[in-house]
mmCIF file of C-alpha atoms and ligand atoms in Angstrom:
data_model
loop_
_atom_site.group_PDB
_atom_site.id
_atom_site.type_symbol
_atom_site.label_atom_id
_atom_site.label_comp_id
_atom_site.label_asym_id
_atom_site.label_seq_id
_atom_site.Cartn_x
_atom_site.Cartn_y
_atom_site.Cartn_z
ATOM 1 C CA MET A 23 -12.911 -185.435 -127.556
ATOM 2 C CA GLN A 24 -10.596 -184.812 -130.458
ATOM 3 C CA THR A 25 -8.998 -187.698 -132.386
ATOM 4 C CA VAL A 26 -5.674 -187.139 -134.127
ATOM 5 C CA THR A 27 -3.677 -189.517 -136.286
ATOM 6 C CA GLN A 28 -0.681 -187.335 -137.245
ATOM 7 C CA LEU A 29 2.191 -185.978 -135.158
ATOM 8 C CA ASP A 30 1.877 -182.227 -135.922
ATOM 9 C CA PRO A 31 -1.763 -181.883 -134.835
ATOM 10 C CA LEU A 32 -0.978 -184.050 -131.795
ATOM 11 C CA ARG A 33 1.750 -181.672 -130.618
ATOM 12 C CA ARG A 34 -0.322 -178.553 -131.349
ATOM 13 C CA THR A 35 -3.307 -179.916 -129.436
ATOM 14 C CA VAL A 36 -1.283 -181.129 -126.429
ATOM 15 C CA SER A 37 0.407 -177.735 -126.064
ATOM 16 C CA LEU A 38 -3.026 -176.054 -125.980
ATOM 17 C CA LEU A 39 -4.256 -178.575 -123.359
ATOM 18 C CA ARG A 40 -1.166 -178.007 -121.216
ATOM 19 C CA ALA A 41 -2.196 -174.366 -120.709
ATOM 20 C CA ASP A 42 -4.957 -175.708 -118.385
ATOM 21 C CA GLY A 43 -2.650 -177.847 -116.211
ATOM 22 C CA PRO A 44 -0.996 -181.299 -116.119
ATOM 23 C CA VAL A 45 -1.597 -183.695 -119.004
ATOM 24 C CA ALA A 46 -1.815 -187.454 -118.312
ATOM 25 C CA LEU A 47 -1.143 -190.155 -120.895
ATOM 26 C CA VAL A 48 -2.819 -193.583 -120.852
ATOM 27 C CA PRO A 49 -1.112 -195.768 -123.487
ATOM 28 C CA THR A 50 -3.276 -198.679 -124.743
ATOM 29 C CA MET A 51 -3.616 -201.082 -127.635
ATOM 30 C CA GLY A 52 -7.410 -200.565 -127.707
ATOM 31 C CA ALA A 53 -10.081 -203.265 -127.145
ATOM 32 C CA LEU A 54 -10.793 -201.256 -124.019
ATOM 33 C CA HIS A 55 -12.264 -202.890 -120.910
ATOM 34 C CA GLY A 56 -12.861 -201.936 -117.284
ATOM 35 C CA GLY A 57 -9.117 -202.160 -116.535
ATOM 36 C CA HIS A 58 -8.365 -199.445 -119.094
ATOM 37 C CA LEU A 59 -11.261 -197.328 -117.836
ATOM 38 C CA ALA A 60 -9.805 -197.557 -114.299
ATOM 39 C CA LEU A 61 -6.566 -196.078 -115.729
ATOM 40 C CA VAL A 62 -8.508 -193.291 -117.442
ATOM 41 C CA ARG A 63 -10.464 -192.506 -114.248
ATOM 42 C CA GLU A 64 -7.285 -192.387 -112.151
ATOM 43 C CA ALA A 65 -5.696 -190.162 -114.833
ATOM 44 C CA THR A 66 -8.721 -187.848 -114.694
ATOM 45 C CA ARG A 67 -8.358 -187.558 -110.906
ATOM 46 C CA ARG A 68 -4.692 -186.589 -111.237
ATOM 47 C CA SER A 69 -4.615 -184.224 -114.229
ATOM 48 C CA ALA A 70 -6.396 -181.432 -116.069
ATOM 49 C CA HIS A 71 -6.530 -183.380 -119.353
ATOM 50 C CA VAL A 72 -6.236 -187.042 -120.314
ATOM 51 C CA VAL A 73 -4.700 -188.212 -123.591
ATOM 52 C CA VAL A 74 -5.281 -191.878 -124.505
ATOM 53 C CA SER A 75 -3.236 -193.572 -127.215
ATOM 54 C CA ILE A 76 -4.535 -196.562 -129.156
ATOM 55 C CA PHE A 77 -1.911 -198.352 -131.204
ATOM 56 C CA VAL A 78 -1.626 -202.126 -131.684
ATOM 57 C CA ASN A 79 2.152 -202.239 -131.631
ATOM 58 C CA PRO A 80 3.464 -204.898 -134.052
ATOM 59 C CA ARG A 81 6.972 -204.687 -132.525
ATOM 60 C CA GLN A 82 5.884 -206.248 -129.236
ATOM 61 C CA PHE A 83 4.354 -209.358 -130.841
ATOM 62 C CA GLY A 84 6.532 -212.366 -131.699
ATOM 63 C CA ALA A 85 6.238 -214.193 -135.046
ATOM 64 C CA ASN A 86 3.919 -216.886 -133.608
ATOM 65 C CA GLU A 87 1.861 -214.559 -131.428
ATOM 66 C CA ASP A 88 -1.648 -213.151 -131.787
ATOM 67 C CA LEU A 89 -1.035 -209.822 -133.633
ATOM 68 C CA ASP A 90 -3.529 -210.678 -136.401
ATOM 69 C CA ARG A 91 -6.299 -211.793 -134.082
ATOM 70 C CA TYR A 92 -5.726 -209.003 -131.520
ATOM 71 C CA PRO A 93 -9.153 -207.283 -131.242
ATOM 72 C CA ARG A 94 -9.454 -203.925 -133.059
ATOM 73 C CA GLN A 95 -12.550 -201.766 -132.372
ATOM 74 C CA LEU A 96 -11.623 -198.096 -132.730
ATOM 75 C CA ALA A 97 -15.215 -196.784 -133.046
ATOM 76 C CA THR A 98 -16.396 -198.580 -129.866
ATOM 77 C CA ASP A 99 -13.245 -197.566 -127.957
ATOM 78 C CA SER A 100 -13.585 -193.966 -129.092
ATOM 79 C CA ALA A 101 -17.212 -193.810 -127.842
ATOM 80 C CA LEU A 102 -16.157 -195.205 -124.432
ATOM 81 C CA LEU A 103 -13.350 -192.647 -124.083
ATOM 82 C CA LYS A 104 -15.650 -189.796 -125.042
ATOM 83 C CA GLU A 105 -18.040 -190.835 -122.246
ATOM 84 C CA GLU A 106 -15.114 -190.811 -119.788
ATOM 85 C CA GLY A 107 -14.338 -187.172 -120.668
ATOM 86 C CA VAL A 108 -10.991 -187.915 -122.350
ATOM 87 C CA SER A 109 -9.669 -184.778 -124.107
ATOM 88 C CA LEU A 110 -7.624 -186.345 -126.886
ATOM 89 C CA LEU A 111 -7.339 -189.723 -128.615
ATOM 90 C CA TRP A 112 -3.969 -190.328 -130.289
ATOM 91 C CA ALA A 113 -4.508 -193.057 -132.878
ATOM 92 C CA PRO A 114 -1.543 -193.225 -135.268
ATOM 93 C CA ASP A 115 -1.204 -196.033 -137.793
ATOM 94 C CA ALA A 116 1.923 -198.159 -138.194
ATOM 95 C CA ALA A 117 3.332 -195.917 -140.961
ATOM 96 C CA VAL A 118 3.154 -192.872 -138.668
ATOM 97 C CA MET A 119 4.658 -194.731 -135.694
ATOM 98 C CA TYR A 120 7.333 -196.539 -137.716
ATOM 99 C CA PRO A 121 7.974 -194.572 -140.936
ATOM 100 C CA PRO A 122 10.055 -196.216 -143.689
ATOM 101 C CA GLY A 123 13.672 -196.539 -142.589
ATOM 102 C CA PHE A 124 12.818 -196.715 -138.879
ATOM 103 C CA ALA A 125 15.848 -198.399 -137.269
ATOM 104 C CA THR A 126 15.896 -197.687 -133.519
ATOM 105 C CA THR A 127 15.187 -200.116 -130.697
ATOM 106 C CA VAL A 128 15.104 -199.345 -126.986
ATOM 107 C CA SER A 129 16.357 -202.450 -125.205
ATOM 108 C CA LEU A 130 16.711 -202.983 -121.444
ATOM 109 C CA GLY A 131 18.623 -205.557 -119.426
ATOM 110 C CA GLY A 132 17.848 -206.263 -115.763
ATOM 111 C CA VAL A 133 14.110 -206.011 -115.175
ATOM 112 C CA SER A 134 13.267 -207.282 -118.673
ATOM 113 C CA ALA A 135 15.212 -210.542 -118.150
ATOM 114 C CA GLY A 136 13.298 -213.749 -117.446
ATOM 115 C CA MET A 137 9.533 -214.286 -117.103
ATOM 116 C CA CYS A 138 7.756 -212.601 -120.072
ATOM 117 C CA GLY A 139 11.159 -211.423 -121.327
ATOM 118 C CA ALA A 140 12.235 -215.066 -121.696
ATOM 119 C CA ALA A 141 8.867 -216.486 -122.811
ATOM 120 C CA ARG A 142 8.362 -213.718 -125.426
ATOM 121 C CA PRO A 143 11.803 -212.798 -126.849
ATOM 122 C CA GLY A 144 11.862 -209.196 -128.104
ATOM 123 C CA HIS A 145 8.551 -208.331 -126.426
ATOM 124 C CA PHE A 146 9.942 -205.754 -123.996
ATOM 125 C CA ASP A 147 12.149 -204.198 -126.684
ATOM 126 C CA GLY A 148 8.929 -203.572 -128.611
ATOM 127 C CA VAL A 149 7.127 -202.208 -125.532
ATOM 128 C CA ALA A 150 10.051 -199.965 -124.489
ATOM 129 C CA THR A 151 10.496 -198.620 -128.019
ATOM 130 C CA VAL A 152 6.852 -197.682 -128.501
ATOM 131 C CA VAL A 153 6.380 -196.281 -124.978
ATOM 132 C CA CYS A 154 9.548 -194.183 -125.358
ATOM 133 C CA LYS A 155 8.121 -192.839 -128.625
ATOM 134 C CA LEU A 156 4.706 -192.188 -127.032
ATOM 135 C CA PHE A 157 6.358 -190.231 -124.184
ATOM 136 C CA ASN A 158 8.316 -188.151 -126.707
ATOM 137 C CA GLN A 159 5.293 -187.642 -128.971
ATOM 138 C CA VAL A 160 2.810 -186.596 -126.269
ATOM 139 C CA GLY A 161 5.196 -185.141 -123.643
ATOM 140 C CA PRO A 162 2.890 -186.021 -120.713
ATOM 141 C CA ASP A 163 3.351 -184.870 -117.118
ATOM 142 C CA LEU A 164 2.331 -188.319 -115.908
ATOM 143 C CA ALA A 165 1.519 -191.689 -117.452
ATOM 144 C CA LEU A 166 -0.575 -194.558 -116.126
ATOM 145 C CA PHE A 167 -0.152 -198.326 -116.623
ATOM 146 C CA GLY A 168 -1.937 -201.366 -115.172
ATOM 147 C CA GLU A 169 -0.280 -203.397 -112.413
ATOM 148 C CA LYS A 170 -1.528 -206.556 -114.167
ATOM 149 C CA ASP A 171 1.532 -206.181 -116.426
ATOM 150 C CA TRP A 172 3.884 -205.832 -113.446
ATOM 151 C CA GLN A 173 7.060 -206.639 -115.376
ATOM 152 C CA GLN A 174 6.063 -204.164 -118.110
ATOM 153 C CA LEU A 175 5.490 -201.471 -115.451
ATOM 154 C CA SER A 176 8.974 -202.163 -114.027
ATOM 155 C CA VAL A 177 10.519 -202.000 -117.511
ATOM 156 C CA ILE A 178 8.848 -198.649 -118.240
ATOM 157 C CA ARG A 179 9.867 -197.145 -114.874
ATOM 158 C CA ARG A 180 13.455 -198.300 -115.393
ATOM 159 C CA MET A 181 13.557 -196.907 -118.935
ATOM 160 C CA ALA A 182 12.145 -193.520 -117.839
ATOM 161 C CA ARG A 183 14.826 -193.272 -115.116
ATOM 162 C CA ASP A 184 17.675 -194.483 -117.316
ATOM 163 C CA LEU A 185 16.873 -192.251 -120.301
ATOM 164 C CA ASP A 186 15.814 -189.152 -118.300
ATOM 165 C CA LEU A 187 12.579 -189.082 -120.237
ATOM 166 C CA ILE A 188 10.576 -185.892 -120.213
ATOM 167 C CA LEU A 189 8.306 -187.095 -117.447
ATOM 168 C CA PRO A 190 9.606 -185.049 -114.521
ATOM 169 C CA ARG A 191 10.147 -187.978 -112.117
ATOM 170 C CA ALA A 192 10.017 -191.778 -112.100
ATOM 171 C CA GLU A 193 7.050 -191.403 -109.693
ATOM 172 C CA ALA A 194 5.184 -189.751 -112.559
ATOM 173 C CA ILE A 195 4.645 -193.282 -113.871
ATOM 174 C CA ILE A 196 1.626 -194.479 -111.942
ATOM 175 C CA GLY A 197 0.737 -198.163 -111.517
ATOM 176 C CA VAL A 198 -3.007 -198.758 -111.161
ATOM 177 C CA PRO A 199 -4.243 -201.894 -109.322
ATOM 178 C CA THR A 200 -5.605 -204.773 -111.421
ATOM 179 C CA VAL A 201 -9.371 -204.799 -112.007
ATOM 180 C CA ARG A 202 -10.931 -208.260 -111.574
ATOM 181 C CA GLU A 203 -14.157 -210.043 -112.516
ATOM 182 C CA ALA A 204 -16.391 -211.297 -109.672
ATOM 183 C CA ASP A 205 -14.605 -214.692 -109.740
ATOM 184 C CA GLY A 206 -11.182 -213.010 -109.478
ATOM 185 C CA LEU A 207 -10.002 -213.293 -113.102
ATOM 186 C CA ALA A 208 -8.018 -210.180 -114.072
ATOM 187 C CA LEU A 209 -9.634 -208.163 -116.877
ATOM 188 C CA SER A 210 -7.678 -208.588 -120.128
ATOM 189 C CA SER A 211 -8.399 -208.057 -123.822
ATOM 190 C CA ARG A 212 -7.314 -211.692 -124.273
ATOM 191 C CA ASN A 213 -10.195 -213.002 -122.088
ATOM 192 C CA ALA A 214 -12.373 -212.482 -125.199
ATOM 193 C CA PHE A 215 -10.596 -215.472 -126.805
ATOM 194 C CA LEU A 216 -11.848 -217.878 -124.090
ATOM 195 C CA THR A 217 -14.843 -220.156 -124.708
ATOM 196 C CA PRO A 218 -17.400 -220.086 -121.835
ATOM 197 C CA GLU A 219 -15.933 -223.357 -120.512
ATOM 198 C CA LEU A 220 -12.320 -222.110 -120.624
ATOM 199 C CA ARG A 221 -13.438 -218.810 -119.128
ATOM 200 C CA ARG A 222 -14.830 -220.704 -116.106
ATOM 201 C CA SER A 223 -11.584 -222.708 -115.749
ATOM 202 C CA ALA A 224 -9.457 -219.553 -116.086
ATOM 203 C CA ALA A 225 -10.647 -218.375 -112.638
ATOM 204 C CA ALA A 226 -8.322 -221.059 -111.240
ATOM 205 C CA LEU A 227 -5.407 -218.695 -111.990
ATOM 206 C CA PRO A 228 -6.116 -216.036 -109.318
ATOM 207 C CA ARG A 229 -7.299 -218.775 -106.921
ATOM 208 C CA ALA A 230 -4.019 -220.697 -107.313
ATOM 209 C CA ILE A 231 -2.003 -217.499 -106.794
ATOM 210 C CA GLN A 232 -3.952 -216.676 -103.625
ATOM 211 C CA ALA A 233 -3.520 -220.241 -102.322
ATOM 212 C CA ALA A 234 0.252 -220.113 -102.915
ATOM 213 C CA ILE A 235 0.502 -216.738 -101.150
ATOM 214 C CA ALA A 236 -1.503 -218.098 -98.186
ATOM 215 C CA ALA A 237 0.799 -221.147 -98.018
ATOM 216 C CA MET A 238 3.943 -218.977 -98.091
ATOM 217 C CA ARG A 239 2.523 -216.653 -95.449
ATOM 218 C CA SER A 240 1.998 -219.722 -93.244
ATOM 219 C CA GLY A 241 5.650 -220.644 -93.691
ATOM 220 C CA ALA A 242 5.766 -222.833 -96.829
ATOM 221 C CA PRO A 243 9.027 -222.330 -98.777
ATOM 222 C CA ILE A 244 8.751 -220.681 -102.193
ATOM 223 C CA GLU A 245 9.745 -223.679 -104.330
ATOM 224 C CA PRO A 246 7.102 -226.195 -103.173
ATOM 225 C CA ALA A 247 4.489 -223.391 -103.137
ATOM 226 C CA MET A 248 5.241 -222.758 -106.845
ATOM 227 C CA ALA A 249 5.120 -226.498 -107.602
ATOM 228 C CA SER A 250 1.670 -226.855 -106.081
ATOM 229 C CA LEU A 251 0.460 -223.660 -107.840
ATOM 230 C CA ILE A 252 1.517 -225.208 -111.172
ATOM 231 C CA ALA A 253 -0.173 -228.522 -110.269
ATOM 232 C CA ASP A 254 -3.397 -226.637 -109.351
ATOM 233 C CA LEU A 255 -3.410 -224.882 -112.743
ATOM 234 C CA ILE A 256 -2.795 -228.060 -114.737
ATOM 235 C CA SER A 257 -5.541 -229.925 -112.892
ATOM 236 C CA ALA A 258 -7.919 -226.979 -113.566
ATOM 237 C CA GLY A 259 -7.383 -227.335 -117.344
ATOM 238 C CA PHE A 260 -4.422 -225.048 -118.075
ATOM 239 C CA THR A 261 -2.184 -226.627 -120.727
ATOM 240 C CA GLY A 262 1.115 -225.130 -119.593
ATOM 241 C CA VAL A 263 2.730 -222.659 -117.220
ATOM 242 C CA ASP A 264 5.424 -220.383 -118.723
ATOM 243 C CA TYR A 265 6.550 -219.286 -115.275
ATOM 244 C CA ALA A 266 5.437 -218.994 -111.652
ATOM 245 C CA GLU A 267 7.980 -216.961 -109.703
ATOM 246 C CA VAL A 268 8.374 -214.861 -106.593
ATOM 247 C CA ARG A 269 10.449 -211.751 -107.202
ATOM 248 C CA ASP A 270 11.415 -208.595 -105.367
ATOM 249 C CA ALA A 271 8.525 -206.244 -106.177
ATOM 250 C CA ASP A 272 10.794 -203.319 -107.146
ATOM 251 C CA THR A 273 13.983 -204.765 -108.604
ATOM 252 C CA LEU A 274 12.392 -207.998 -109.925
ATOM 253 C CA VAL A 275 15.371 -209.951 -108.602
ATOM 254 C CA PRO A 276 14.248 -213.626 -108.215
ATOM 255 C CA LEU A 277 13.722 -214.628 -104.578
ATOM 256 C CA THR A 278 14.344 -218.059 -103.114
ATOM 257 C CA GLU A 279 13.029 -217.057 -99.709
ATOM 258 C CA LEU A 280 10.851 -214.248 -98.394
ATOM 259 C CA SER A 281 12.485 -211.361 -96.557
ATOM 260 C CA LYS A 282 11.229 -208.021 -95.236
ATOM 261 C CA SER A 283 11.264 -206.312 -98.644
ATOM 262 C CA ALA A 284 8.079 -206.373 -100.741
ATOM 263 C CA ALA A 285 7.693 -209.492 -102.896
ATOM 264 C CA ARG A 286 5.428 -210.231 -105.852
ATOM 265 C CA LEU A 287 4.206 -213.579 -107.174
ATOM 266 C CA LEU A 288 3.990 -213.485 -110.999
ATOM 267 C CA VAL A 289 2.514 -216.175 -113.260
ATOM 268 C CA ALA A 290 1.971 -216.716 -117.002
ATOM 269 C CA ALA A 291 -0.059 -219.763 -118.018
ATOM 270 C CA ARG A 292 -1.754 -221.083 -121.148
ATOM 271 C CA ILE A 293 -5.358 -222.174 -121.442
ATOM 272 C CA GLY A 294 -6.669 -223.295 -124.838
ATOM 273 C CA THR A 295 -4.790 -221.081 -127.297
ATOM 274 C CA THR A 296 -4.693 -218.137 -124.905
ATOM 275 C CA ARG A 297 -1.864 -217.038 -122.641
ATOM 276 C CA LEU A 298 -2.940 -215.297 -119.427
ATOM 277 C CA ILE A 299 -0.739 -213.405 -116.957
ATOM 278 C CA ASP A 300 -1.459 -212.325 -113.408
ATOM 279 C CA ASN A 301 0.433 -211.248 -110.287
ATOM 280 C CA MET A 302 -0.249 -210.339 -106.676
ATOM 281 C CA ALA A 303 1.632 -208.931 -103.690
ATOM 282 C CA VAL A 304 2.935 -211.680 -101.413
HETATM 283 O O1 PAF B 427 -0.034 -202.686 -122.048
HETATM 284 C C1 PAF B 427 -0.262 -202.396 -123.243
HETATM 285 O O2 PAF B 427 -1.419 -202.284 -123.681
HETATM 286 C C2 PAF B 427 0.913 -202.176 -124.175
HETATM 287 O O3 PAF B 427 1.970 -203.028 -123.887
HETATM 288 C C3 PAF B 427 1.374 -200.708 -124.237
HETATM 289 C C4 PAF B 427 1.927 -200.250 -122.887
HETATM 290 C C5 PAF B 427 0.224 -199.812 -124.654
HETATM 291 C C6 PAF B 427 2.503 -200.560 -125.267
HETATM 292 O O4 PAF B 427 2.086 -200.939 -126.532
#
């Protein structure tokens, strides 16, 4: 595996790799766990070469968020990616990604409104800007993202369609199902911030989501199902719920009742000083 930190060698190397067939990009912020490795494995199945980017993107963190404490472990991550057979690690620093004078922001309406877009103002502008740059820098044939960040996946798909990004089709952006611990908690770099006691309580999140989905499938209306989901989380030790919503799975339009089109239940909740997100198909 080659590691590059500058744009010229990145482009030279990717054009050599492309001679063998399709190149897949897996964008990450490092602190890799089983969820990221699932993306890499799916990318390996679908392409001749996998490029992974590691960049902790300051533009997607708000002023009071956890940019400083976000785990950074490039040597460990690099060893894991090498074992997975990744061809190229793209690891620019902030000065390469955002050189002096950088003044462009990619900002979306629609799918970025509400939920994490409301709870974390500016977050999706930061995500869209860096992912747009990563697509332009690497020029992948396909790119893979985790379904755990469902709203992020929708934002990226929308952006790729709207800006005719070099990926050949919107379907070239692949969502990979969430990887979970044995007790159901979705893998996340932020789980590392949980004490053993909070970690045990955190498993209430997927349980509460499943219970709400079961209630709605048995005919409970959305609103009371969300109210009891929130009550379940608070009684399990969560300190607050940013949102618990049912939305159309594709357009992310908020739903007040279930219809035939696919729906998704999405939740963000706080436990200790950590904010966890999760979502499931209804
Ligand atoms: O999901 C993430 O790790 C990040 O939001 C991403 C897509 C790598 C952009 O920084």
